[in-house]
Each structure stands twice: as C-alpha cells, then as structure tokens.
C-alpha cells in the first residue's frame, strides 16, 4: 500500500554544512566558523568554508531534487547572512540570495521547509553569552520575524530549532560541538531553557508576521523500543523514552516538547537539574503557550531495546555481538521509526514529519563512474517500511525528509562521513547521484508503493 495521499517526500540539508561562501555578500561569522578553525576541534581540521559550495551551485541542487521527484526541501537559513551581527539591520544581499533560491524551488514545484536555527549562532551573540543570555532568545525572535515577513506567501512551513538536544548537550555540555563549552549541570539547563524560550518567542513572531505560516520544532532524543510485543515491555519502553534524570536529560524529546505542548516542565530525577527547572524566570514560563507547535519534526537514526524487569521498571538490553552498524558506528534499528513516532504521537497528538533519517556509508566512485550504495538503499527501505507500519497504526505522519541530499560537512566529523543521496567530490564540487538517489526517486514517484 502507498503512503497517505499528499504525503511529502523530500531531502534535507543545513546551511553551514553545504553552503560555503562564508565570506561573501556580507555574511557574518558564526560559532561554527570559529570552532572549526580552532585546531583539534574537527577531523583533519576540516571547515565549512567551501563545504558543497551550494552558495554557487544551488541550481544543480534544485535539479537533483527535481530528478528525484521530491516535492519538498528542508534547508536552513544562515542567521548571519540575514543579520551578520545577530541583530540590528537586515543584510539585503543575504535576503536576496535566499530570494533567488526560494523562488527557484517554487518554480520547480518544490515546497521550501525552512529551519531557522541549525546550530550556527552568530559569534557576536556568543560573545555576549550565547544561549546563556536571555537576550539571545529575543534576538532570535527578531530574526524569525524578519524572515517570516520577507518570505510571506512563499514559505509556509518553518522549524524554529533543529536538535536543541545537540546544540546544547554537545555545544555547552560535552564541548565536542561549537561553541565548545563544558558547563555544570545547572548552567547547562539554564542555556537549555533559554533556547526553549527562543522557540516560543520565535513561534509567536512568525505567526504575527505571517498568520498563514505553520511552525514546528525538530528535536531528537533517545528512542526505546520494546523487547517483545508484551504490554509490560511496551510500557517500559515508553517510560524509558520519556524518562529524565540528572546527567542524561540533554538527549531526550521530553524537555523540548513537554513545556511547549502544554505538559509543563517534566520532573528531572536527581535534584541538581530540577533546581534549575524551579529557578526558570517567570517571564520565560509565561511564554510557553506561545510555543505550541503546529507539527513536530523527528530526527530518527537509531534506538535502544528495553524490557520490563520483574518490578515492571525499564531494563536496557545489551546488543548481540556483531550487531549491524553504519559507517559512523550507529546501530541499524528500523523499529525506532515505528515505535518512536508511535510514542511521540501518543504523548503529544501533533502531526509528525520525519525531518532527518539516513546513514553514513563508505561511498566512493567505482570504476564505472557510479556510486553503488546498496547499504543505504536497504537501510532506507527498512526504515520506511517501519514508518508505514506506524502510519497504518494511526500515527499522523505527514512527510519524510532523507538526510541528506548531499554528502556534506558533518560537524566535528568534518568530511569523514558521507550521508548523502548524492556523492560530492569536495575538491571539485562535482555531484554524482548514487544508486540510492535513483531508488529513492522511484519511492517518491510512487508515494512509497514500490516498497
């Protein structure tokens, strides 16, 4: 059976990962410009200075989307192209570039799904405290309002934040991502709730600027799947998916979605972080109703297996030796797509888009000049079958965006990992669609009937 009528098939990228052109048309520096140029922060010292050079080759990228019969493209806008200093007067050249890009997408019959923040905070705002400073949330809302007003009638779908769990947990917690900080637990949570405050203010700003626009958020987090179909195991997996405790709350859906979906701040076991929850300023608590999303984006890659112990409490199951993994080392768990969407749908009852799903492979050009990636085809096939099971069970899933359209700059991993449907020669910028691109084109053209 095909997917529901009007199901969206797309691909996704992020500005710093693909655009390049970091010094062109008045663009300001982001935290990733500074971080990637700091010795020892990325594999091989790689930076996004050129990346996929999509700033100049964007027409080719749109042609690739068309060739795959994709009707939507999720991309992020570089905040520092619009406001080079993070705030103040908008940069006409930056807006003009995105004008050309958005207009060309629409002319090609491709719906733009815009992410406003995919980790590239303006460095000038970081110098003032970044997400530890509530003024950053207000600057983000002003940026969101300017974008929504400018693209009114052309962009209908916005994601405010991509994976706040990673931008805070990895950027302010472990320090492996920009800006490379390692904050104590209470300060880490303070940065987190500033980001949630930013989402709320931005959602309100977008709707005020363009009442027809739809606003969502795209978090990620731990997904737990049941060891068996026994009700006790399912209940244990659900509980473990949304459980929070000091030290592991940064990678969970709950602290992103509960407060903005009307469930309030969840109890965090342990005490240290809960004290920070209790200290959230009233102004920020009052903003929570403004952040109710129209839809939820889910970035799903893998999951862990949980069973109910003798006392009914969740127990995590160890994987068997030799369990299948991707090139980056992540386990291959198609069941994460079914159970993750089911649990989130049951808890929040909001439409869901799969905003990221894919894998890294050791792709290369073969002697025949093509890129054969059967592992990506098999992986995506399995995950889409699991997604269809979720849809068949009643989960309201509206679309699927493959990560990624292009091989790109994978943050601290540099160019070491290839997630794209399209191979990129980073020395020349040459794009070569992989076998998976042709396979995915058939899936999109038939609305999944070929699965």
Tab-separated table of C-alpha atoms in Angstrom:
chain	number	residue	atom	x	y	z
A	1	UNK	CA	0.000	0.000	0.000
A	2	UNK	CA	1.233	3.534	-0.716
A	3	UNK	CA	1.589	6.213	1.923
A	4	UNK	CA	-1.340	8.588	2.575
A	5	UNK	CA	-2.394	10.985	-0.145
A	6	UNK	CA	-0.372	14.235	-0.079
A	7	UNK	CA	2.452	12.588	1.878
A	8	UNK	CA	5.598	14.708	1.494
A	9	UNK	CA	8.806	13.212	0.092
A	10	UNK	CA	11.898	15.346	0.490
A	11	UNK	CA	15.528	15.655	1.472
A	12	UNK	CA	17.291	17.845	3.998
A	13	UNK	CA	20.481	19.864	4.486
A	14	UNK	CA	21.758	22.662	6.749
A	15	UNK	CA	23.354	25.967	5.807
A	16	UNK	CA	26.822	25.591	7.337
A	17	UNK	CA	27.068	22.010	6.130
A	18	UNK	CA	26.514	22.751	2.446
A	19	UNK	CA	26.614	26.423	1.517
A	20	UNK	CA	30.236	27.550	1.769
A	21	UNK	CA	30.678	31.158	0.681
A	22	UNK	CA	31.315	32.107	4.289
A	23	UNK	CA	32.868	35.487	3.471
A	24	UNK	CA	30.504	36.503	0.682
A	25	UNK	CA	27.752	39.116	0.471
A	26	UNK	CA	28.210	40.436	3.981
A	27	UNK	CA	27.748	37.170	5.870
A	28	UNK	CA	28.950	37.395	9.473
A	29	UNK	CA	30.859	34.766	11.425
A	30	UNK	CA	29.009	32.008	13.270
A	31	UNK	CA	30.195	29.898	16.173
A	32	UNK	CA	30.962	27.098	13.718
A	33	UNK	CA	33.274	29.328	11.690
A	34	UNK	CA	35.295	29.990	14.831
A	35	UNK	CA	35.074	26.462	16.232
A	36	UNK	CA	36.058	24.683	13.022
A	37	UNK	CA	39.089	26.937	12.625
A	38	UNK	CA	40.244	26.112	16.153
A	39	UNK	CA	42.960	23.414	15.982
A	40	UNK	CA	41.854	19.985	17.150
A	41	UNK	CA	38.101	20.615	17.070
A	42	UNK	CA	37.212	18.808	13.823
A	43	UNK	CA	38.534	15.757	11.981
A	44	UNK	CA	41.515	16.717	9.854
A	45	UNK	CA	40.921	20.387	10.726
A	46	UNK	CA	38.038	20.442	8.240
A	47	UNK	CA	35.877	23.575	7.995
A	48	UNK	CA	32.686	24.616	6.224
A	49	UNK	CA	34.404	27.426	4.320
A	50	UNK	CA	33.539	25.782	0.993
A	51	UNK	CA	31.597	22.660	2.000
A	52	UNK	CA	29.465	21.623	-1.008
A	53	UNK	CA	29.682	25.122	-2.491
A	54	UNK	CA	25.893	25.246	-2.661
A	55	UNK	CA	26.098	29.016	-2.386
A	56	UNK	CA	27.205	28.944	-6.030
A	57	UNK	CA	25.897	25.554	-7.208
A	58	UNK	CA	22.373	25.790	-5.813
A	59	UNK	CA	20.781	25.431	-9.255
A	60	UNK	CA	22.391	21.995	-9.564
A	61	UNK	CA	20.982	21.058	-6.171
A	62	UNK	CA	17.458	22.003	-7.236
A	63	UNK	CA	17.903	19.969	-10.413
A	64	UNK	CA	18.905	16.991	-8.263
A	65	UNK	CA	15.751	17.371	-6.169
A	66	UNK	CA	13.614	17.509	-9.315
A	67	UNK	CA	15.300	14.441	-10.778
A	68	UNK	CA	14.373	12.508	-7.633
A	69	UNK	CA	10.710	13.589	-7.903
A	70	UNK	CA	10.962	15.252	-4.496
A	71	UNK	CA	8.301	17.806	-3.693
A	72	UNK	CA	9.898	19.362	-0.596
A	73	UNK	CA	13.302	20.525	0.545
A	74	UNK	CA	14.196	21.147	4.153
A	75	UNK	CA	17.094	23.579	4.380
A	76	UNK	CA	18.269	26.047	6.982
A	77	UNK	CA	18.847	29.757	6.656
A	78	UNK	CA	22.172	31.071	7.906
A	79	UNK	CA	21.275	33.577	10.621
A	80	UNK	CA	24.481	35.528	9.895
A	81	UNK	CA	23.550	36.021	6.243
A	82	UNK	CA	20.408	37.859	7.355
A	83	UNK	CA	21.851	39.595	10.440
A	84	UNK	CA	25.664	39.479	10.236
A	85	UNK	CA	25.934	40.640	13.870
A	86	UNK	CA	22.970	38.543	15.002
A	87	UNK	CA	20.700	41.574	15.341
A	88	UNK	CA	20.278	45.111	14.057
A	89	UNK	CA	19.711	45.913	10.387
A	90	UNK	CA	18.987	43.090	7.959
A	91	UNK	CA	21.501	42.383	5.192
A	92	UNK	CA	19.835	42.907	1.765
A	93	UNK	CA	22.377	40.708	-0.040
A	94	UNK	CA	21.668	37.777	2.253
A	95	UNK	CA	17.933	38.085	1.784
A	96	UNK	CA	18.417	38.416	-1.989
A	97	UNK	CA	20.335	35.122	-2.150
A	98	UNK	CA	17.569	33.255	-0.355
A	99	UNK	CA	15.018	35.055	-2.544
A	100	UNK	CA	16.596	33.537	-5.640
A	101	UNK	CA	16.807	30.138	-4.014
A	102	UNK	CA	13.238	30.032	-2.669
A	103	UNK	CA	11.775	31.370	-5.910
A	104	UNK	CA	13.627	28.720	-7.917
A	105	UNK	CA	12.390	25.965	-5.596
A	106	UNK	CA	8.810	27.130	-6.008
A	107	UNK	CA	9.202	27.365	-9.786
A	108	UNK	CA	10.385	23.740	-9.735
A	109	UNK	CA	7.336	22.640	-7.755
A	110	UNK	CA	9.348	22.062	-4.575
A	111	UNK	CA	7.953	23.285	-1.246
A	112	UNK	CA	10.524	25.007	0.997
A	113	UNK	CA	10.577	23.830	4.613
A	114	UNK	CA	12.802	26.338	6.386
A	115	UNK	CA	14.803	25.665	9.535
A	116	UNK	CA	15.748	28.913	11.229
A	117	UNK	CA	18.438	27.561	13.542
A	118	UNK	CA	20.634	24.611	12.662
A	119	UNK	CA	23.410	25.291	15.186
A	120	UNK	CA	25.089	28.325	13.539
A	121	UNK	CA	24.675	31.001	16.227
A	122	UNK	CA	26.210	34.377	15.299
A	123	UNK	CA	29.576	34.652	17.044
A	124	UNK	CA	28.770	38.194	18.164
A	125	UNK	CA	25.874	36.828	20.222
A	126	UNK	CA	28.057	34.062	21.621
A	127	UNK	CA	30.489	36.739	22.748
A	128	UNK	CA	27.604	38.152	24.823
A	129	UNK	CA	26.845	34.793	26.438
A	130	UNK	CA	25.094	32.925	23.625
A	131	UNK	CA	22.310	30.677	24.886
A	132	UNK	CA	23.232	31.543	28.453
A	133	UNK	CA	21.903	35.047	27.783
A	134	UNK	CA	18.123	35.521	27.508
A	135	UNK	CA	18.721	38.403	25.097
A	136	UNK	CA	19.798	35.779	22.533
A	137	UNK	CA	16.239	34.436	22.592
A	138	UNK	CA	14.885	37.905	21.832
A	139	UNK	CA	17.389	38.370	19.003
A	140	UNK	CA	16.316	35.024	17.570
A	141	UNK	CA	12.668	36.112	17.627
A	142	UNK	CA	13.547	39.314	15.769
A	143	UNK	CA	15.426	37.293	13.156
A	144	UNK	CA	12.475	34.890	12.816
A	145	UNK	CA	10.043	37.783	12.394
A	146	UNK	CA	12.187	39.364	9.681
A	147	UNK	CA	12.451	36.099	7.727
A	148	UNK	CA	8.735	35.310	8.027
A	149	UNK	CA	7.728	38.814	6.936
A	150	UNK	CA	10.121	38.752	3.992
A	151	UNK	CA	9.008	35.342	2.718
A	152	UNK	CA	5.319	35.734	3.499
A	153	UNK	CA	3.299	33.873	0.889
A	154	UNK	CA	6.313	31.914	-0.332
A	155	UNK	CA	7.480	29.937	2.710
A	156	UNK	CA	4.622	28.221	4.528
A	157	UNK	CA	6.478	25.864	6.873
A	158	UNK	CA	9.084	26.727	9.485
A	159	UNK	CA	11.088	24.736	12.008
A	160	UNK	CA	12.446	27.055	14.657
A	161	UNK	CA	15.191	24.835	16.080
A	162	UNK	CA	16.959	21.732	14.886
A	163	UNK	CA	18.006	19.305	17.604
A	164	UNK	CA	18.372	21.631	20.570
A	165	UNK	CA	19.499	18.488	22.399
A	166	UNK	CA	22.696	18.517	20.326
A	167	UNK	CA	23.357	22.255	20.136
A	168	UNK	CA	23.097	22.458	23.938
A	169	UNK	CA	24.207	18.979	25.032
A	170	UNK	CA	27.202	18.808	22.682
A	171	UNK	CA	27.929	22.521	22.389
A	172	UNK	CA	27.555	23.544	26.038
A	173	UNK	CA	27.838	20.184	27.800
A	174	UNK	CA	30.496	17.883	26.351
A	175	UNK	CA	32.106	20.618	24.261
A	176	UNK	CA	32.562	18.468	21.152
A	177	UNK	CA	30.458	20.913	19.108
A	178	UNK	CA	30.549	24.706	18.877
A	179	UNK	CA	30.987	26.779	20.965
A	180	UNK	CA	32.914	24.040	22.790
A	181	UNK	CA	31.842	24.752	26.378
A	182	UNK	CA	31.598	22.316	29.277
A	183	UNK	CA	29.107	23.798	31.705
A	184	UNK	CA	27.997	22.346	35.044
A	185	UNK	CA	24.556	20.745	35.114
A	186	UNK	CA	22.574	23.728	36.404
A	187	UNK	CA	24.189	26.205	33.989
A	188	UNK	CA	23.662	23.736	31.136
A	189	UNK	CA	19.947	23.619	31.864
A	190	UNK	CA	19.804	27.416	32.070
A	191	UNK	CA	21.133	27.534	28.488
A	192	UNK	CA	18.584	24.888	27.529
A	193	UNK	CA	15.560	26.780	28.771
A	194	UNK	CA	16.806	29.966	27.104
A	195	UNK	CA	16.682	28.041	23.834
A	196	UNK	CA	13.144	26.826	24.560
A	197	UNK	CA	12.232	30.428	25.376
A	198	UNK	CA	13.690	31.380	21.988
A	199	UNK	CA	11.458	28.837	20.268
A	200	UNK	CA	8.388	30.255	21.977
A	201	UNK	CA	9.183	33.867	21.104
A	202	UNK	CA	10.087	32.917	17.524
A	203	UNK	CA	6.909	30.891	17.003
A	204	UNK	CA	4.862	33.887	18.113
A	205	UNK	CA	6.909	36.234	15.929
A	206	UNK	CA	6.458	34.062	12.832
A	207	UNK	CA	2.705	33.810	13.311
A	208	UNK	CA	2.433	37.544	13.871
A	209	UNK	CA	4.406	38.278	10.696
A	210	UNK	CA	2.579	35.658	8.613
A	211	UNK	CA	-0.634	34.246	10.131
A	212	UNK	CA	-0.803	31.622	7.374
A	213	UNK	CA	2.576	30.127	8.258
A	214	UNK	CA	2.865	26.837	10.139
A	215	UNK	CA	5.522	26.476	12.832
A	216	UNK	CA	7.196	23.403	14.243
A	217	UNK	CA	10.312	22.312	16.087
A	218	UNK	CA	12.648	19.455	15.147
A	219	UNK	CA	14.092	17.748	18.225
A	220	UNK	CA	15.797	14.398	18.542
A	221	UNK	CA	16.330	12.136	21.504
A	222	UNK	CA	16.518	8.666	22.967
A	223	UNK	CA	14.010	6.246	21.450
A	224	UNK	CA	13.403	2.994	23.287
A	225	UNK	CA	11.764	0.029	21.579
A	226	UNK	CA	10.171	-2.933	23.376
A	227	UNK	CA	11.989	-6.248	23.527
A	228	UNK	CA	8.680	-8.004	22.757
A	229	UNK	CA	5.092	-7.026	21.988
A	230	UNK	CA	4.106	-7.821	25.572
A	231	UNK	CA	2.205	-4.867	27.113
A	232	UNK	CA	4.686	-4.704	30.003
A	233	UNK	CA	7.641	-4.334	27.615
A	234	UNK	CA	5.831	-1.691	25.578
A	235	UNK	CA	5.021	0.271	28.734
A	236	UNK	CA	8.640	0.004	29.875
A	237	UNK	CA	9.953	1.228	26.509
A	238	UNK	CA	7.536	4.158	26.546
A	239	UNK	CA	8.533	5.126	30.076
A	240	UNK	CA	12.251	4.901	29.289
A	241	UNK	CA	11.831	7.020	26.150
A	242	UNK	CA	10.481	9.962	28.120
A	243	UNK	CA	12.309	9.485	31.446
A	244	UNK	CA	14.646	12.254	32.629
A	245	UNK	CA	17.444	12.290	35.191
A	246	UNK	CA	20.462	14.394	36.023
A	247	UNK	CA	23.210	13.658	33.541
A	248	UNK	CA	21.100	12.246	30.695
A	249	UNK	CA	18.256	14.720	30.155
A	250	UNK	CA	20.012	16.539	27.306
A	251	UNK	CA	19.261	13.740	24.836
A	252	UNK	CA	15.508	13.324	25.208
A	253	UNK	CA	12.372	14.578	23.494
A	254	UNK	CA	10.699	15.411	26.783
A	255	UNK	CA	12.425	18.669	27.812
A	256	UNK	CA	11.897	20.112	24.330
A	257	UNK	CA	8.302	19.064	23.745
A	258	UNK	CA	6.615	18.819	27.151
A	259	UNK	CA	6.864	22.534	28.021
A	260	UNK	CA	5.766	23.817	24.606
A	261	UNK	CA	2.997	21.245	24.197
A	262	UNK	CA	1.235	22.202	27.412
A	263	UNK	CA	2.609	19.467	29.681
A	264	UNK	CA	4.922	21.740	31.658
A	265	UNK	CA	8.488	21.031	32.666
A	266	UNK	CA	8.912	17.358	33.441
A	267	UNK	CA	10.308	16.194	36.748
A	268	UNK	CA	14.046	15.515	36.420
A	269	UNK	CA	15.272	12.848	38.825
A	270	UNK	CA	18.407	13.568	40.766
A	271	UNK	CA	17.847	17.069	42.036
A	272	UNK	CA	20.599	19.222	40.526
A	273	UNK	CA	18.803	19.944	37.271
A	274	UNK	CA	15.417	20.117	38.966
A	275	UNK	CA	16.679	23.070	40.981
A	276	UNK	CA	17.425	24.822	37.687
A	277	UNK	CA	13.910	23.988	36.460
A	278	UNK	CA	12.443	25.539	39.583
A	279	UNK	CA	14.539	28.685	39.007
A	280	UNK	CA	13.241	29.391	35.468
A	281	UNK	CA	12.253	33.094	35.343
A	282	UNK	CA	8.523	33.748	35.314
A	283	UNK	CA	8.835	35.708	32.066
A	284	UNK	CA	10.081	32.590	30.350
A	285	UNK	CA	7.387	30.389	31.894
A	286	UNK	CA	4.743	32.834	30.680
A	287	UNK	CA	5.994	32.466	27.100
A	288	UNK	CA	5.458	28.701	26.932
A	289	UNK	CA	1.895	28.803	25.484
A	290	UNK	CA	3.227	30.845	22.559
A	291	UNK	CA	5.405	27.916	21.535
A	292	UNK	CA	2.686	25.308	20.883
A	293	UNK	CA	3.840	23.794	17.585
A	294	UNK	CA	1.629	23.028	14.621
A	295	UNK	CA	3.719	19.917	13.981
A	296	UNK	CA	6.730	18.056	15.323
A	297	UNK	CA	9.846	17.150	13.369
A	298	UNK	CA	11.595	13.956	14.434
A	299	UNK	CA	15.205	13.201	13.546
A	300	UNK	CA	15.427	9.425	13.857
A	301	UNK	CA	18.520	7.296	13.364
A	302	UNK	CA	18.543	4.509	15.958
A	303	UNK	CA	17.153	3.252	19.240
A	304	UNK	CA	17.818	1.048	22.261
A	305	UNK	CA	15.867	-2.036	23.317
A	306	UNK	CA	14.058	-2.095	26.657
A	307	UNK	CA	12.215	-4.805	28.548
A	308	UNK	CA	10.232	-4.739	31.771
A	309	UNK	CA	12.079	-6.053	34.786
A	310	UNK	CA	10.475	-8.183	37.471
A	311	UNK	CA	9.330	-4.971	39.162
A	312	UNK	CA	7.970	-3.597	35.867
A	313	UNK	CA	10.653	-0.939	35.624
A	314	UNK	CA	12.618	-0.493	32.360
A	315	UNK	CA	15.725	-2.572	31.829
A	316	UNK	CA	18.047	-1.819	28.901
A	317	UNK	CA	19.003	-4.822	26.791
A	318	UNK	CA	22.534	-5.458	25.574
A	319	UNK	CA	23.016	-5.825	21.826
A	320	UNK	CA	24.311	-9.097	20.464
A	321	UNK	CA	27.905	-9.366	19.269
A	322	UNK	CA	28.346	-8.183	15.691
A	323	UNK	CA	25.088	-6.201	15.660
A	324	UNK	CA	24.800	-4.339	12.301
A	325	UNK	CA	26.081	-0.773	12.330
A	326	UNK	CA	26.573	2.110	9.927
A	327	UNK	CA	29.946	3.517	8.883
A	328	UNK	CA	29.838	6.034	11.739
A	329	UNK	CA	29.141	3.186	14.183
A	330	UNK	CA	25.442	3.778	14.869
A	331	UNK	CA	23.271	0.648	15.235
A	332	UNK	CA	20.764	-0.085	12.472
A	333	UNK	CA	17.346	-0.231	14.144
A	334	UNK	CA	14.393	0.204	11.763
A	335	UNK	CA	11.994	-0.406	14.648
A	336	UNK	CA	12.980	3.026	16.000
A	337	UNK	CA	10.916	4.587	13.223
A	338	UNK	CA	7.762	2.729	14.200
A	339	UNK	CA	7.958	2.969	17.975
A	340	UNK	CA	9.493	6.427	18.137
A	341	UNK	CA	6.716	8.006	16.113
A	342	UNK	CA	4.069	5.988	17.960
A	343	UNK	CA	5.239	7.083	21.386
A	344	UNK	CA	5.575	10.755	20.400
A	345	UNK	CA	2.157	10.725	18.710
A	346	UNK	CA	0.516	9.139	21.758
A	347	UNK	CA	2.050	11.723	24.086
A	348	UNK	CA	1.559	14.933	22.082
A	349	UNK	CA	-1.090	14.219	19.411
A	350	UNK	CA	0.514	16.547	16.878
A	351	UNK	CA	1.303	15.818	13.218
A	352	UNK	CA	4.808	14.448	12.677
A	353	UNK	CA	7.379	14.910	9.943
A	354	UNK	CA	10.492	12.763	9.792
A	355	UNK	CA	12.895	15.647	9.361
A	356	UNK	CA	16.053	13.518	9.278
A	357	UNK	CA	16.781	9.854	8.669
A	358	UNK	CA	19.731	8.282	6.921
A	359	UNK	CA	23.152	6.758	7.396
A	360	UNK	CA	26.813	7.248	6.702
A	361	UNK	CA	28.425	4.819	4.270
A	362	UNK	CA	31.959	4.467	2.915
A	363	UNK	CA	30.843	5.662	-0.515
A	364	UNK	CA	33.206	6.206	-3.446
A	365	UNK	CA	33.209	6.382	-7.221
A	366	UNK	CA	33.528	2.924	-8.771
A	367	UNK	CA	35.437	2.123	-11.940
A	368	UNK	CA	32.223	2.568	-13.911
A	369	UNK	CA	31.993	6.170	-12.692
A	370	UNK	CA	28.965	5.462	-10.494
A	371	UNK	CA	28.432	5.293	-6.749
A	372	UNK	CA	26.888	1.995	-5.642
A	373	UNK	CA	25.445	2.167	-2.138
A	374	UNK	CA	23.228	-0.876	-1.544
A	375	UNK	CA	23.593	-0.430	2.215
A	376	UNK	CA	21.804	2.947	2.038
A	377	UNK	CA	19.008	1.502	-0.081
A	378	UNK	CA	18.499	-1.404	2.307
A	379	UNK	CA	18.639	0.868	5.373
A	380	UNK	CA	16.126	3.368	3.986
A	381	UNK	CA	13.846	0.602	2.738
A	382	UNK	CA	13.708	-0.996	6.187
A	383	UNK	CA	13.082	2.308	7.977
A	384	UNK	CA	10.353	3.350	5.537
A	385	UNK	CA	8.579	0.012	5.973
A	386	UNK	CA	8.643	0.616	9.725
A	387	UNK	CA	7.331	4.145	9.197
A	388	UNK	CA	4.465	2.774	7.152
A	389	UNK	CA	3.598	0.395	9.975
A	390	UNK	CA	3.363	3.420	12.256
A	391	UNK	CA	1.102	5.201	9.774
A	392	UNK	CA	-1.062	2.089	9.448
A	393	UNK	CA	-1.419	2.020	13.239
A	394	UNK	CA	-2.888	5.518	13.189
A	395	UNK	CA	0.132	7.800	13.671
A	396	UNK	CA	-0.318	11.091	11.783
A	397	UNK	CA	2.939	11.267	9.811
A	398	UNK	CA	2.859	13.942	7.096
A	399	UNK	CA	6.226	13.523	5.382
A	400	UNK	CA	9.755	12.142	5.227
A	401	UNK	CA	12.994	14.059	4.610
A	402	UNK	CA	16.058	11.952	3.911
A	403	UNK	CA	19.312	13.073	5.499
A	404	UNK	CA	20.966	14.172	3.449
A	405	UNK	CA	20.575	15.397	-0.108
A	406	UNK	CA	24.356	15.798	-0.381
A	407	UNK	CA	27.464	14.457	1.248
A	408	UNK	CA	28.482	17.426	3.374
A	409	UNK	CA	30.420	18.857	6.317
A	410	UNK	CA	29.369	16.629	9.213
A	411	UNK	CA	30.260	18.956	12.065
A	412	UNK	CA	33.080	17.637	14.291
A	413	UNK	CA	33.440	14.660	11.929
A	414	UNK	CA	34.369	17.017	9.097
A	415	UNK	CA	34.189	15.336	5.712
A	416	UNK	CA	34.878	11.920	7.197
A	417	UNK	CA	31.261	10.728	6.927
A	418	UNK	CA	29.070	10.557	3.824
A	419	UNK	CA	25.317	10.712	4.456
A	420	UNK	CA	24.197	11.952	1.038
A	421	UNK	CA	21.976	10.570	-1.664
A	422	UNK	CA	24.394	12.444	-3.906
A	423	UNK	CA	28.159	11.962	-3.789
A	424	UNK	CA	30.203	15.162	-3.604
A	425	UNK	CA	33.833	15.422	-4.648
A	426	UNK	CA	34.902	18.035	-2.103
A	427	UNK	CA	37.946	19.017	-4.171
A	428	UNK	CA	35.891	19.950	-7.224
A	429	UNK	CA	32.282	20.171	-6.024
A	430	UNK	CA	31.253	17.595	-8.622
A	431	UNK	CA	27.928	15.933	-7.768
A	432	UNK	CA	27.236	12.295	-8.666
A	433	UNK	CA	23.838	10.814	-7.741
A	434	UNK	CA	24.269	7.471	-6.017
A	435	UNK	CA	22.239	4.357	-6.734
A	436	UNK	CA	20.148	5.270	-3.707
A	437	UNK	CA	19.088	8.515	-5.400
A	438	UNK	CA	17.550	6.561	-8.290
A	439	UNK	CA	15.916	4.139	-5.851
A	440	UNK	CA	14.513	6.962	-3.716
A	441	UNK	CA	13.215	8.689	-6.852
A	442	UNK	CA	11.030	5.645	-7.564
A	443	UNK	CA	9.783	5.589	-3.976
A	444	UNK	CA	8.829	9.268	-4.167
A	445	UNK	CA	7.260	8.971	-7.616
A	446	UNK	CA	5.015	6.117	-6.459
A	447	UNK	CA	4.313	7.527	-2.975
A	448	UNK	CA	6.039	4.513	-1.479
A	449	UNK	CA	4.109	1.909	-3.438
A	450	UNK	CA	7.369	0.333	-4.672
A	451	UNK	CA	8.302	-0.549	-1.101
